[in-house]
CSV table of C-alpha atoms in Angstrom, one decimal:
chain,number,residue,atom,x,y,z
O,1,ASP,CA,-48.4,52.1,-12.0
O,2,SER,CA,-48.5,49.4,-14.7
O,3,GLY,CA,-50.1,46.8,-11.8
O,4,VAL,CA,-47.1,45.1,-13.1
O,5,THR,CA,-44.9,43.5,-10.2
O,6,GLN,CA,-41.1,42.6,-11.0
O,7,THR,CA,-38.8,41.4,-8.5
O,8,PRO,CA,-36.3,42.2,-7.4
O,9,LYS,CA,-35.6,45.1,-8.2
O,10,HIS,CA,-31.7,45.1,-7.9
O,11,LEU,CA,-29.5,41.8,-8.2
O,12,ILE,CA,-26.1,41.8,-8.4
O,13,THR,CA,-24.1,38.5,-8.7
O,14,ALA,CA,-20.9,36.9,-9.7
O,15,THR,CA,-20.0,35.4,-12.8
O,16,GLY,CA,-21.2,31.8,-13.1
O,17,GLN,CA,-24.2,32.0,-10.9
O,18,ARG,CA,-27.3,31.5,-11.4
O,19,VAL,CA,-30.4,33.7,-10.8
O,20,THR,CA,-34.4,33.6,-11.0
O,21,LEU,CA,-36.7,36.8,-11.9
O,22,ARG,CA,-40.1,36.7,-11.3
O,23,CYS,CA,-43.4,39.0,-12.8
O,24,SER,CA,-46.8,38.6,-11.8
O,25,PRO,CA,-48.7,40.2,-14.9
O,26,ARG,CA,-51.9,42.9,-14.7
O,27,SER,CA,-54.8,41.4,-13.5
O,28,GLY,CA,-56.7,39.5,-16.2
O,29,ASP,CA,-53.5,39.4,-18.6
O,30,LEU,CA,-53.2,36.4,-20.2
O,31,SER,CA,-49.6,37.0,-22.2
O,32,VAL,CA,-46.2,37.9,-20.5
O,33,TYR,CA,-42.8,39.0,-22.2
O,34,TRP,CA,-40.0,39.5,-20.7
O,35,TYR,CA,-37.1,41.6,-22.6
O,36,GLN,CA,-33.8,42.8,-22.4
O,37,GLN,CA,-32.0,46.3,-21.5
O,38,SER,CA,-28.4,46.6,-22.0
O,39,LEU,CA,-27.0,50.0,-21.2
O,40,ASP,CA,-28.3,52.6,-23.4
O,41,GLN,CA,-29.6,50.4,-25.6
O,42,GLY,CA,-33.4,49.3,-26.9
O,43,LEU,CA,-34.8,46.5,-26.1
O,44,GLN,CA,-34.4,42.9,-27.0
O,45,PHE,CA,-37.2,40.2,-27.0
O,46,LEU,CA,-36.6,37.8,-25.5
O,47,ILE,CA,-39.8,35.6,-24.3
O,48,GLN,CA,-44.1,35.3,-24.9
O,49,TYR,CA,-45.5,33.6,-22.7
O,50,TYR,CA,-49.2,33.2,-23.3
O,51,ASN,CA,-51.8,31.1,-20.3
O,52,GLY,CA,-49.4,29.2,-19.2
O,53,GLU,CA,-47.9,28.2,-22.9
O,54,GLU,CA,-44.7,29.7,-24.7
O,55,ARG,CA,-46.4,31.9,-27.6
O,56,ALA,CA,-42.8,33.4,-28.7
O,57,LYS,CA,-39.1,32.9,-28.3
O,58,GLY,CA,-37.1,36.2,-29.7
O,59,ASN,CA,-33.3,36.5,-28.7
O,60,ILE,CA,-33.2,33.9,-25.8
O,61,LEU,CA,-29.3,32.5,-25.0
O,62,GLU,CA,-29.8,29.1,-24.2
O,63,ARG,CA,-28.4,29.5,-20.7
O,64,PHE,CA,-31.9,31.5,-20.0
O,65,SER,CA,-35.4,30.2,-19.1
O,66,ALA,CA,-38.2,31.4,-18.9
O,67,GLN,CA,-42.5,29.7,-17.4
O,68,GLN,CA,-45.7,31.0,-16.7
O,69,PHE,CA,-47.6,29.5,-13.6
O,70,PRO,CA,-50.6,29.0,-13.4
O,71,ASP,CA,-51.5,31.5,-11.3
O,72,LEU,CA,-50.0,33.7,-14.7
O,73,HIS,CA,-46.4,34.7,-12.6
O,74,SER,CA,-43.5,33.8,-14.7
O,75,GLU,CA,-39.9,33.3,-14.1
O,76,LEU,CA,-36.8,33.9,-16.2
O,77,ASN,CA,-34.3,32.5,-15.4
O,78,LEU,CA,-30.5,32.9,-16.1
O,79,SER,CA,-28.0,30.2,-15.5
O,80,SER,CA,-23.9,30.9,-16.1
O,81,LEU,CA,-23.6,34.0,-15.9
O,82,GLU,CA,-21.5,36.4,-17.7
O,83,LEU,CA,-20.5,39.6,-17.5
O,84,GLY,CA,-22.3,40.6,-20.3
O,85,ASP,CA,-25.4,39.7,-19.0
O,86,SER,CA,-25.6,42.6,-16.7
O,87,ALA,CA,-28.8,44.8,-18.3
O,88,LEU,CA,-32.3,45.3,-17.3
O,89,TYR,CA,-34.3,42.8,-17.4
O,90,PHE,CA,-38.6,44.0,-18.4
O,91,CYS,CA,-41.9,42.1,-17.8
O,92,ALA,CA,-44.0,42.8,-19.5
O,93,SER,CA,-48.3,41.8,-19.8
O,94,SER,CA,-50.6,42.9,-22.1
O,95,VAL,CA,-54.3,41.0,-22.8
O,96,THR,CA,-54.9,38.8,-25.3
O,97,VAL,CA,-55.7,41.9,-28.3
O,98,TYR,CA,-52.9,42.7,-30.7
O,99,ASN,CA,-54.2,46.4,-30.4
O,100,SER,CA,-53.5,46.6,-26.4
O,101,PRO,CA,-50.3,48.3,-25.4
O,102,LEU,CA,-48.3,46.1,-23.6
O,103,HIS,CA,-48.0,47.2,-19.6
O,104,PHE,CA,-44.5,47.4,-18.5
O,105,GLY,CA,-42.7,46.1,-14.9
O,106,ASN,CA,-40.1,48.5,-13.4
O,107,GLY,CA,-37.6,45.4,-14.0
O,108,THR,CA,-34.9,44.3,-12.3
O,109,ARG,CA,-31.3,45.5,-12.4
O,110,LEU,CA,-29.0,42.6,-12.6
O,111,THR,CA,-25.3,43.1,-12.1
O,112,VAL,CA,-23.2,40.4,-13.1
O,113,THR,CA,-19.0,40.6,-11.4
M,1,ALA,CA,-38.1,40.7,-40.3
M,2,GLN,CA,-39.4,43.5,-38.7
M,3,THR,CA,-37.3,46.4,-38.1
M,4,VAL,CA,-37.4,50.1,-36.4
M,5,THR,CA,-35.4,53.0,-37.4
M,6,GLN,CA,-34.6,55.9,-35.0
M,7,SER,CA,-32.7,58.2,-36.8
M,8,GLN,CA,-32.0,61.0,-33.8
M,9,PRO,CA,-30.4,59.2,-31.5
M,10,GLU,CA,-30.7,62.8,-29.4
M,11,MET,CA,-33.0,65.4,-29.7
M,12,SER,CA,-33.8,69.1,-27.6
M,13,VAL,CA,-35.9,71.6,-27.5
M,14,GLN,CA,-36.7,74.6,-25.0
M,15,GLU,CA,-39.3,74.3,-23.0
M,16,ALA,CA,-42.4,75.5,-24.4
M,17,GLU,CA,-41.5,74.7,-27.6
M,18,THR,CA,-42.7,71.9,-30.2
M,19,VAL,CA,-40.1,68.7,-31.1
M,20,THR,CA,-40.7,66.4,-33.3
M,21,LEU,CA,-39.0,62.6,-32.9
M,22,SER,CA,-39.2,60.8,-36.1
M,23,CYS,CA,-39.7,57.2,-36.9
M,24,THR,CA,-39.8,54.5,-39.9
M,25,TYR,CA,-40.8,51.2,-40.0
M,26,ASP,CA,-40.1,47.9,-42.5
M,27,THR,CA,-42.9,45.6,-43.4
M,28,SER,CA,-44.9,43.9,-45.4
M,29,GLU,CA,-47.6,43.5,-43.0
M,30,SER,CA,-50.8,45.2,-43.9
M,31,ASP,CA,-52.3,44.9,-40.4
M,32,TYR,CA,-50.6,46.0,-37.4
M,33,TYR,CA,-50.4,48.8,-34.1
M,34,LEU,CA,-47.5,51.4,-33.5
M,35,PHE,CA,-46.8,52.9,-30.2
M,36,TRP,CA,-44.2,55.6,-29.1
M,37,TYR,CA,-43.3,54.7,-25.3
M,38,LYS,CA,-41.2,57.0,-23.1
M,39,GLN,CA,-38.4,55.7,-20.9
M,40,PRO,CA,-37.2,58.7,-18.2
M,41,PRO,CA,-34.5,58.6,-16.2
M,42,SER,CA,-36.3,56.1,-13.7
M,43,ARG,CA,-36.3,53.2,-16.4
M,44,GLN,CA,-40.2,53.0,-15.9
M,45,MET,CA,-41.3,52.3,-20.2
M,46,ILE,CA,-44.6,54.6,-20.6
M,47,LEU,CA,-47.2,54.3,-22.8
M,48,VAL,CA,-47.4,57.8,-25.0
M,49,ILE,CA,-49.8,56.9,-28.1
M,50,ARG,CA,-50.3,54.4,-30.2
M,51,GLN,CA,-51.8,54.3,-33.7
M,52,GLU,CA,-53.4,51.4,-35.3
M,53,ALA,CA,-51.9,50.8,-39.1
M,54,TYR,CA,-56.0,51.3,-40.9
M,55,LYS,CA,-57.1,54.1,-39.2
M,56,GLN,CA,-56.0,57.3,-41.6
M,57,GLN,CA,-56.8,60.1,-38.9
M,58,ASN,CA,-53.7,60.6,-36.4
M,59,ALA,CA,-54.2,60.0,-33.0
M,60,THR,CA,-53.9,62.6,-30.5
M,61,GLU,CA,-53.1,62.6,-26.7
M,62,ASN,CA,-53.2,65.9,-25.3
M,63,ARG,CA,-49.8,67.6,-26.1
M,64,PHE,CA,-49.0,64.2,-28.0
M,65,SER,CA,-49.3,63.7,-31.1
M,66,VAL,CA,-48.5,61.4,-34.2
M,67,ASN,CA,-48.7,62.0,-38.1
M,68,PHE,CA,-49.0,58.6,-39.3
M,69,GLN,CA,-48.0,58.2,-43.1
M,70,LYS,CA,-48.8,54.2,-44.4
M,71,ALA,CA,-47.6,54.7,-47.7
M,72,ALA,CA,-44.0,56.1,-46.3
M,73,LYS,CA,-43.6,53.5,-43.5
M,74,SER,CA,-43.0,56.8,-41.2
M,75,PHE,CA,-44.6,57.1,-37.7
M,76,SER,CA,-43.5,60.4,-36.2
M,77,LEU,CA,-44.1,62.0,-32.8
M,78,LYS,CA,-44.5,66.0,-32.2
M,79,ILE,CA,-45.1,67.6,-28.9
M,80,SER,CA,-46.2,70.3,-28.0
M,81,ASP,CA,-45.0,72.6,-25.8
M,82,SER,CA,-42.4,71.0,-24.1
M,83,GLN,CA,-42.4,70.3,-21.1
M,84,LEU,CA,-39.3,69.8,-18.4
M,85,GLY,CA,-41.4,66.2,-17.1
M,86,ASP,CA,-40.5,65.3,-20.8
M,87,ALA,CA,-37.0,64.6,-20.7
M,88,ALA,CA,-36.4,61.2,-21.5
M,89,MET,CA,-36.0,58.8,-24.0
M,90,TYR,CA,-38.2,57.9,-26.4
M,91,PHE,CA,-38.8,54.7,-28.2
M,92,CYS,CA,-41.0,53.8,-31.2
M,93,ALA,CA,-42.3,50.2,-31.4
M,94,TYR,CA,-44.3,48.0,-33.7
M,95,ARG,CA,-46.9,45.1,-33.7
M,96,ILE,CA,-48.0,42.7,-36.0
M,97,PRO,CA,-51.0,40.4,-34.8
M,98,LEU,CA,-50.6,36.2,-34.6
M,99,THR,CA,-53.3,35.8,-36.8
M,100,GLN,CA,-51.0,37.3,-39.3
M,101,GLY,CA,-48.2,35.7,-38.2
M,102,GLY,CA,-46.8,37.7,-35.5
M,103,SER,CA,-46.1,36.9,-31.9
M,104,GLU,CA,-47.7,40.0,-30.9
M,105,LYS,CA,-44.3,41.1,-29.5
M,106,LEU,CA,-43.8,44.9,-29.6
M,107,VAL,CA,-40.5,45.2,-32.1
M,108,PHE,CA,-38.8,48.9,-30.4
M,109,GLY,CA,-36.5,50.9,-32.3
M,110,LYS,CA,-33.1,52.1,-30.3
M,111,GLY,CA,-34.6,55.4,-29.2
M,112,THR,CA,-34.4,59.3,-28.8
M,113,LYS,CA,-33.2,60.5,-25.9
M,114,LEU,CA,-34.6,64.0,-25.5
M,115,THR,CA,-33.2,67.4,-23.3
M,116,VAL,CA,-35.7,69.9,-22.5
M,117,ASN,CA,-33.5,73.1,-21.7
M,118,PRO,CA,-35.7,75.1,-19.4
């Protein structure tokens, strides 16, 4: 158990809809990262938050947004969903030193129909 | 931009044998960290091993070890005495610190699917 909690585990929704994915980091971790893993693909970095502030942005679509709350949990909002958004979305957390690894949650499997 | 390349989409090994997974990366940085993650069929991402770029000694974790060649920008993973439970997708990842202009994010390769044959 990595200590990172993601909900829900599975999500099935229709095109055009909006969903929210939730992540609770490990206790004490201030950084939260979101990654997208499409079928048989590697992990694509979407966005990073550190202690409530956006720290880095990757290949995140304008239809997607995220935030980190004062209690350090984070939410990833996906709107105007398209079939191609179907993927496994991972949240990871870490302490603030770069030599510490990222600890991943079990992911949320999003299926857009 | 930093890139990570895993040139072997798939590998197979016999149980109890040794296998080496390749990884190369591209960077102009001098200080960074390298990781190997394992993703079994459950899709969970599990840290296998990590290597600090300034350390010449190769990291070892039980049956897992790395061959880190900084000049060649190569970071291969060796799995000894392979077990059925080692079957998974293996991802190589690279990370640079914020102090060197990075975001501390991990940049991943596309992965190598390892099959372990009984």
